[in-house]
Short mmCIF file of C-alpha atoms and ligand atoms in Angstrom, two decimals:
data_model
loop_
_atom_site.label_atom_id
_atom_site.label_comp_id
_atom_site.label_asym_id
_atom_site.label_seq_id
_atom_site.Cartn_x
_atom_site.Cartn_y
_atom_site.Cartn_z
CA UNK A 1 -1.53 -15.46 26.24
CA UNK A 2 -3.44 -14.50 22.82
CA UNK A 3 -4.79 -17.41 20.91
CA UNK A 4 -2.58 -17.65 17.56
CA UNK A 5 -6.15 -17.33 15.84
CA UNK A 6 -7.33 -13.97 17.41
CA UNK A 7 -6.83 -11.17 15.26
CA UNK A 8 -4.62 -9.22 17.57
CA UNK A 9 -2.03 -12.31 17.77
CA UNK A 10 -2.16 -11.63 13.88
CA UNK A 11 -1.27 -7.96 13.56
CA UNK A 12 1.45 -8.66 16.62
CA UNK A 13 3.43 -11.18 14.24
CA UNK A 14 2.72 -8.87 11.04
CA UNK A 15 4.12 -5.91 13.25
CA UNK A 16 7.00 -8.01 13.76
CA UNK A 17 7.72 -8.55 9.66
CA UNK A 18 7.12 -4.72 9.26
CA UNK A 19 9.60 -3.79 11.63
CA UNK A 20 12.00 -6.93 9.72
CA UNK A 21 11.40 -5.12 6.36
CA UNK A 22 11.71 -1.94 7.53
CA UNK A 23 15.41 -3.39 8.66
CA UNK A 24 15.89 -3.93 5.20
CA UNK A 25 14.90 -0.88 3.59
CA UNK A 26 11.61 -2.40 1.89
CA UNK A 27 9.46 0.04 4.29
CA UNK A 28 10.50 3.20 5.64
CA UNK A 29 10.83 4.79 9.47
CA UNK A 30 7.75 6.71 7.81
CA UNK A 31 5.58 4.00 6.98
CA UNK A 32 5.62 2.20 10.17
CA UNK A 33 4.00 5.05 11.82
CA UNK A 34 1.85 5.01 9.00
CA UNK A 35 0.77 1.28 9.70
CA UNK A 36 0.52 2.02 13.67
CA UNK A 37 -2.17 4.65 12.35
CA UNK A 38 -4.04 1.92 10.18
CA UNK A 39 -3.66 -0.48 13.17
CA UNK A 40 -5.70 2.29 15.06
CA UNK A 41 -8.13 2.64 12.64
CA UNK A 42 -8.63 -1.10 12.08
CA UNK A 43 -9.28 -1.35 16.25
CA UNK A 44 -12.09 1.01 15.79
CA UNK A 45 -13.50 -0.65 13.21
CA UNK A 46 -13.60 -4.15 15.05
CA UNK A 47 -10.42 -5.65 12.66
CA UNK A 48 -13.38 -7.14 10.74
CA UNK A 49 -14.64 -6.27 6.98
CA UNK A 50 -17.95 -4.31 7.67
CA UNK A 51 -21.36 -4.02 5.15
CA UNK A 52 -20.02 -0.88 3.79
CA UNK A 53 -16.40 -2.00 3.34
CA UNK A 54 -17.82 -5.05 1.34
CA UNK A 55 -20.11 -2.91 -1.30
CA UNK A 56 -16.91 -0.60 -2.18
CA UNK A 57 -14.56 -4.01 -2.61
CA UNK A 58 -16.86 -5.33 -4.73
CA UNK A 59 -17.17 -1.63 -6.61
CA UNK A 60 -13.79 -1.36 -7.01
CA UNK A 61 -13.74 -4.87 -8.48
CA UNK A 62 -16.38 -3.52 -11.16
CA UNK A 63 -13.92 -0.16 -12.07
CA UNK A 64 -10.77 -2.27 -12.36
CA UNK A 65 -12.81 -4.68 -14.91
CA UNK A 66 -14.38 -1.30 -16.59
CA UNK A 67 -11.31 0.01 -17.44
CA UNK A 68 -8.63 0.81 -20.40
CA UNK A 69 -5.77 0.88 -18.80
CA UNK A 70 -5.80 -0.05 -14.74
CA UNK A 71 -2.28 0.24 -12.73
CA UNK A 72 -1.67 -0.88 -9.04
CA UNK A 73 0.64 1.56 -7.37
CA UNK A 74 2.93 0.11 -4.78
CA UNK A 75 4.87 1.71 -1.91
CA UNK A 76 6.75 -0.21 0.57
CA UNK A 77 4.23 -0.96 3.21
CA UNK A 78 1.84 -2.07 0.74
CA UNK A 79 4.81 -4.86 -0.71
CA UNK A 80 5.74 -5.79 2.66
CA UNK A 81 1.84 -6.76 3.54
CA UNK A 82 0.65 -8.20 0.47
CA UNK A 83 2.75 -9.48 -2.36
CA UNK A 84 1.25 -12.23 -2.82
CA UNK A 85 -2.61 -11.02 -2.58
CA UNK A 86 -1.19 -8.36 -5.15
CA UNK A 87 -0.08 -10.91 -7.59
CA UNK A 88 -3.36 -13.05 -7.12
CA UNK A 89 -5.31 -9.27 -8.07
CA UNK A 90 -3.21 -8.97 -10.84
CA UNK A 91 -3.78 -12.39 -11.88
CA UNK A 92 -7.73 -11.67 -11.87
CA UNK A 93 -8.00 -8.22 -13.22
CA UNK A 94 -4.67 -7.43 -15.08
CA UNK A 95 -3.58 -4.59 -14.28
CA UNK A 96 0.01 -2.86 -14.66
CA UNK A 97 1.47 -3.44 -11.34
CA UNK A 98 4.02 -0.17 -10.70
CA UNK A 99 6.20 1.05 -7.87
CA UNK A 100 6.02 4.67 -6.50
CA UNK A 101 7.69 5.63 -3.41
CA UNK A 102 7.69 8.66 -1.17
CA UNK A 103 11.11 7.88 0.16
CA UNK A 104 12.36 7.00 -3.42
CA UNK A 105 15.72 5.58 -3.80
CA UNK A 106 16.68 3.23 -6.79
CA UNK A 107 17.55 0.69 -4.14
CA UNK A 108 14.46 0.46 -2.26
CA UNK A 109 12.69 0.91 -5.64
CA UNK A 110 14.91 -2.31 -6.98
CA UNK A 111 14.14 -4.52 -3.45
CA UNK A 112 10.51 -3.76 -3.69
CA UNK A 113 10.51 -5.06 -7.26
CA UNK A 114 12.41 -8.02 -6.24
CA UNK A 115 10.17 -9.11 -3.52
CA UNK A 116 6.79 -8.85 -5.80
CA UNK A 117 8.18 -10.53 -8.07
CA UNK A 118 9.18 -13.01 -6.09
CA UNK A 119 5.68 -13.15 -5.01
CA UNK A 120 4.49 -14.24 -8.81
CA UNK A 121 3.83 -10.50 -9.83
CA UNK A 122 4.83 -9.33 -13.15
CA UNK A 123 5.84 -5.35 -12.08
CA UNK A 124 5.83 -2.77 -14.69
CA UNK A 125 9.41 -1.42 -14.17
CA UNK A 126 11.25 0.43 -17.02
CA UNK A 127 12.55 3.97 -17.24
CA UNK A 128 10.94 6.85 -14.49
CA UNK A 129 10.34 10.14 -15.24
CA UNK A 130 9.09 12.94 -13.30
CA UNK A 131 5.43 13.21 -14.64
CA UNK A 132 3.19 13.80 -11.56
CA UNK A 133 2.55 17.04 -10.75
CA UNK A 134 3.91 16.52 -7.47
CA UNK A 135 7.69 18.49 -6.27
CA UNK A 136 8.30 15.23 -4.33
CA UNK A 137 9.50 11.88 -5.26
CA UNK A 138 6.24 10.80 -5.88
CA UNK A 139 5.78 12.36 -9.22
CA UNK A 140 8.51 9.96 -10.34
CA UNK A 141 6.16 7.46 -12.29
CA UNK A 142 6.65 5.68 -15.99
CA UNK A 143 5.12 6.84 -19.13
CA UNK A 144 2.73 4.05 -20.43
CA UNK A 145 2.12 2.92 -16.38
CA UNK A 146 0.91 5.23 -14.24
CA UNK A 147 0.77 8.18 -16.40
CA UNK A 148 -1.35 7.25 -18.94
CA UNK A 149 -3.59 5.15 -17.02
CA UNK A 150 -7.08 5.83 -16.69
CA UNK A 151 -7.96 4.22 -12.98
CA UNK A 152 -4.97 4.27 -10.39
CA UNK A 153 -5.78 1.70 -7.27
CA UNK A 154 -3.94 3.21 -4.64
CA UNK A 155 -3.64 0.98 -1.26
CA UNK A 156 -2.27 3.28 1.30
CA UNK A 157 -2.04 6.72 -0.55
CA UNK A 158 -0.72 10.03 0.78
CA UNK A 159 -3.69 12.50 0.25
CA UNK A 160 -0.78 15.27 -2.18
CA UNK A 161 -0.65 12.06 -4.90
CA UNK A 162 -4.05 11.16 -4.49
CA UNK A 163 -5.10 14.62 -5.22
CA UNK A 164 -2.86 14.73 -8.43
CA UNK A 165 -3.88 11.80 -9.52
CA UNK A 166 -7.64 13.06 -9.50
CA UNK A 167 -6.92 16.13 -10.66
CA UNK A 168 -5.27 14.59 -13.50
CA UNK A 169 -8.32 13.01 -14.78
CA UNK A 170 -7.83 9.94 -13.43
CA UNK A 171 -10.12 7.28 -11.47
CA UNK A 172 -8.76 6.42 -7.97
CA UNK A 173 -9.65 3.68 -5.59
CA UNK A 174 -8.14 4.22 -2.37
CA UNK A 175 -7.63 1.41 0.28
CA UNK A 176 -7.51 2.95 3.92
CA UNK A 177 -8.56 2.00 6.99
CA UNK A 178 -8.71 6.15 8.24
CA UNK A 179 -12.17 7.43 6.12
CA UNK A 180 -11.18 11.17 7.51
CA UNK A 181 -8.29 11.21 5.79
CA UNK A 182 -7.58 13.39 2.49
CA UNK A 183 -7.13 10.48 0.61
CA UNK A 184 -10.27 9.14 1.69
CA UNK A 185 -12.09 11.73 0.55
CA UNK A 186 -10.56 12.90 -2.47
CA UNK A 187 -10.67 9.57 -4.21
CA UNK A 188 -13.73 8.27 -6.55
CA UNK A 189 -13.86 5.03 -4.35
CA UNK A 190 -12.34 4.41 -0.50
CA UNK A 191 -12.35 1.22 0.45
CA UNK A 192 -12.28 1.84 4.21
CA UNK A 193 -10.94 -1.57 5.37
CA UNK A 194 -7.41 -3.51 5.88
CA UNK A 195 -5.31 -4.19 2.86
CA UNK A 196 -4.64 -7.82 3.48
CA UNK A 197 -8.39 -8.60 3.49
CA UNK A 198 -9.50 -5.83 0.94
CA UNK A 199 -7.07 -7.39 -1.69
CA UNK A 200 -8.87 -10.81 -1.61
CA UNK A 201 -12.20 -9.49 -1.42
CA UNK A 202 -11.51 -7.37 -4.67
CA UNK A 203 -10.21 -10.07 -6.01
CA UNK A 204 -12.81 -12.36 -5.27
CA UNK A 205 -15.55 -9.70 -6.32
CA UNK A 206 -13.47 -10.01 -9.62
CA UNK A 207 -14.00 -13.62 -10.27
CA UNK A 208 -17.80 -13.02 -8.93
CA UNK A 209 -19.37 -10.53 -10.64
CA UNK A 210 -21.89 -10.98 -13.00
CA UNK A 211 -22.33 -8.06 -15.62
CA UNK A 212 -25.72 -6.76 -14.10
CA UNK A 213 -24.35 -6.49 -10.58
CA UNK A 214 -20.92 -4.88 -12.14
CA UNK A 215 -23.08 -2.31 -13.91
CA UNK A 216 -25.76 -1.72 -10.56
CA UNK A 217 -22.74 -0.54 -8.71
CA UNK A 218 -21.23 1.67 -10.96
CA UNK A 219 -24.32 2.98 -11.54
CA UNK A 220 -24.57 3.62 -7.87
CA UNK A 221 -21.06 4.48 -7.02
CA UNK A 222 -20.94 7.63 -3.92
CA UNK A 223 -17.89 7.45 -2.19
CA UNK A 224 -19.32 10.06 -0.12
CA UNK A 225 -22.31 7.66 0.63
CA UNK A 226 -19.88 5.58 1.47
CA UNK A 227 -17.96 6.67 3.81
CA UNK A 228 -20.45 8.00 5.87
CA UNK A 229 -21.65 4.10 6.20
CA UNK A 230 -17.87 3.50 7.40
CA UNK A 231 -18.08 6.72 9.70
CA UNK A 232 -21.27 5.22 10.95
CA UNK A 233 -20.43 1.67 11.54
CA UNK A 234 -17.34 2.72 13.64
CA UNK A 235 -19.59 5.12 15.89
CA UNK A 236 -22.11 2.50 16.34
CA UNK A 237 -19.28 -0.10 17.75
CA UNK A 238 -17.52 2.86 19.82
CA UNK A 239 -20.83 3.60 21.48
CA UNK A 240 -21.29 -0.31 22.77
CA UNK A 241 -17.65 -0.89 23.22
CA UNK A 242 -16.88 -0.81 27.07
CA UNK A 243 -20.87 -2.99 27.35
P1 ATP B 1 -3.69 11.71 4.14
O1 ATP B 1 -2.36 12.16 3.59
O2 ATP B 1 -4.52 10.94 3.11
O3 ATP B 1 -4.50 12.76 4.85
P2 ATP B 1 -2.33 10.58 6.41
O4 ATP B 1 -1.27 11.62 6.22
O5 ATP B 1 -3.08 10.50 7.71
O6 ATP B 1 -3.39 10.58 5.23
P3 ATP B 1 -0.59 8.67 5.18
O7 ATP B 1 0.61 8.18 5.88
O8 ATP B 1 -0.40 9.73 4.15
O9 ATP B 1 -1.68 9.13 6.24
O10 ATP B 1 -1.38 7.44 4.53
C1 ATP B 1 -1.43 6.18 5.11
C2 ATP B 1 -2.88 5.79 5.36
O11 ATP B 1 -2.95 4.38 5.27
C3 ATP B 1 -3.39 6.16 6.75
O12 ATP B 1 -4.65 6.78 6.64
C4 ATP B 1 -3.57 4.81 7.49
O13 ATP B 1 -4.71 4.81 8.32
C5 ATP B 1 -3.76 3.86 6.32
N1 ATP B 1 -3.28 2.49 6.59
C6 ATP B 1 -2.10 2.12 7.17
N2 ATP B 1 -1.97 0.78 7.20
C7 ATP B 1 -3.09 0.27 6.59
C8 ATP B 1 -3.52 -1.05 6.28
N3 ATP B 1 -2.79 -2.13 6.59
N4 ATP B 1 -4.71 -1.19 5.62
C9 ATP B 1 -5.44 -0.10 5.26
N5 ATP B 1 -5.08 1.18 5.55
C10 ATP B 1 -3.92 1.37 6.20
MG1 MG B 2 -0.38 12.01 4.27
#
């Protein structure tokens, strides 16, 4: 039996609401292999928040204060895990919050509005257009969101759309637990831990930060640097794991 407070009793009951939401429509068949992959990631990396994981939240909380015009981009998997810590970010940063799904249908894109704000978030809905430079349903964004934004934080990003995104001029803080993927290493900042305790470190970090330790890391911002760190950190606990 698992104590209820061990982390792996915690990911077996969230596992459980995926697989309920993904029932409903709110996640796709294609996002829960997706979150089996970030479950993988997060066991190599000790389900914990490491050193390196910590600098980049607290980064990230220093670009979403820096900037004009900051929009959260949410897919299914990112609703079904963290409404609430979404509206709580909002809350301390305010930023657009938008919806952008792979597996776009109005529906889904209707229930996944519905169930943030139901969470307290106020989503940036409105008319979609096809603006990305992306032939999938991911270039569907709106206008004044996502499009003319000038940072995008992306939890859980597909590497095409994070690509765009960067290509189009755009700052991108990525949120995944995998720091080999494209995503990873295409966007300006990865923060290489799991969304439901990167969203209340960012927004803690946003509460937190005084002005000379929000302009120190910006100043020293190298994703590259960083995920190196996150590389290292996972190597270091594979090589003591069966001790
Ligand atoms: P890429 O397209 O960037 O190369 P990929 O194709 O391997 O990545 P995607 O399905 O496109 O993966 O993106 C999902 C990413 O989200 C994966 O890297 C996965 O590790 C990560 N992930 C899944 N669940 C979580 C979670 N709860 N917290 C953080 N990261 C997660
Ligand atoms: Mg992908």
């Amino acid at each position: 039996m698992i104590p209820a407070d061990h982390p792996r009793y915690r990911s077996l009951v969230i596992r459980e609401r995926m697989a309920a939401f993904a029932r409903e429509g709110i996640v796709s068949w294609e996002g829960l292999t997706a979150h089996g992959r970030g479950e993988a990631f997060d066991y190599l990396i000790g389900e914990r928040t490491t050193d390196s994981a910590r600098i980049a939240e607290r980064t990230a909380a220093a670009m979403l204060l820096c900037a004009r015009h900051p929009v959260i981009s949410i897919n299914g998997n990112t609703a079904a895990l963290a409404a609430p810590a979404i509206a709580a970010l909002q809350r301390a940063c305010g930023a657009l919050v938008e919806v952008n799904l792979f597996h776009r249908t109005e529906e889904r894109v209707r229930q996944i509005e519905a169930l943030l704000r139901d969470a307290g978030v106020t989503v940036f809905s409105g008319t979609a257009e096809q603006l990305l430079p992306l032939s999938h349903d991911r270039a569907w964004c709106r206008r004044e969101g996502m499009y003319a934004a000038d940072l995008v934080l992306v939890p859980l990003e597909d590497g095409d759309r994070c690509e765009a995104l960067v290509r189009m001029g755009k700052q991108v803080i990525a949120i995944d637990l995998n720091p080999l993927s494209r995503t990873a290493r295409t966007a300006t900042l990865t923060v290489v831990d799991e969304l439901t305790r990167a969203l209340p470190a960012i927004t803690d970090a946003c509460t937190t930060l005084t002005s000379r330790e929000q302009a120190q890391l910006l100043d020293s911002l190298d994703n590259h640097y960083l995920l190196k760190k996150a590389m290292d950190e996972i190597t270091a606990r594979l090589s003591h794991a069966l001790d």
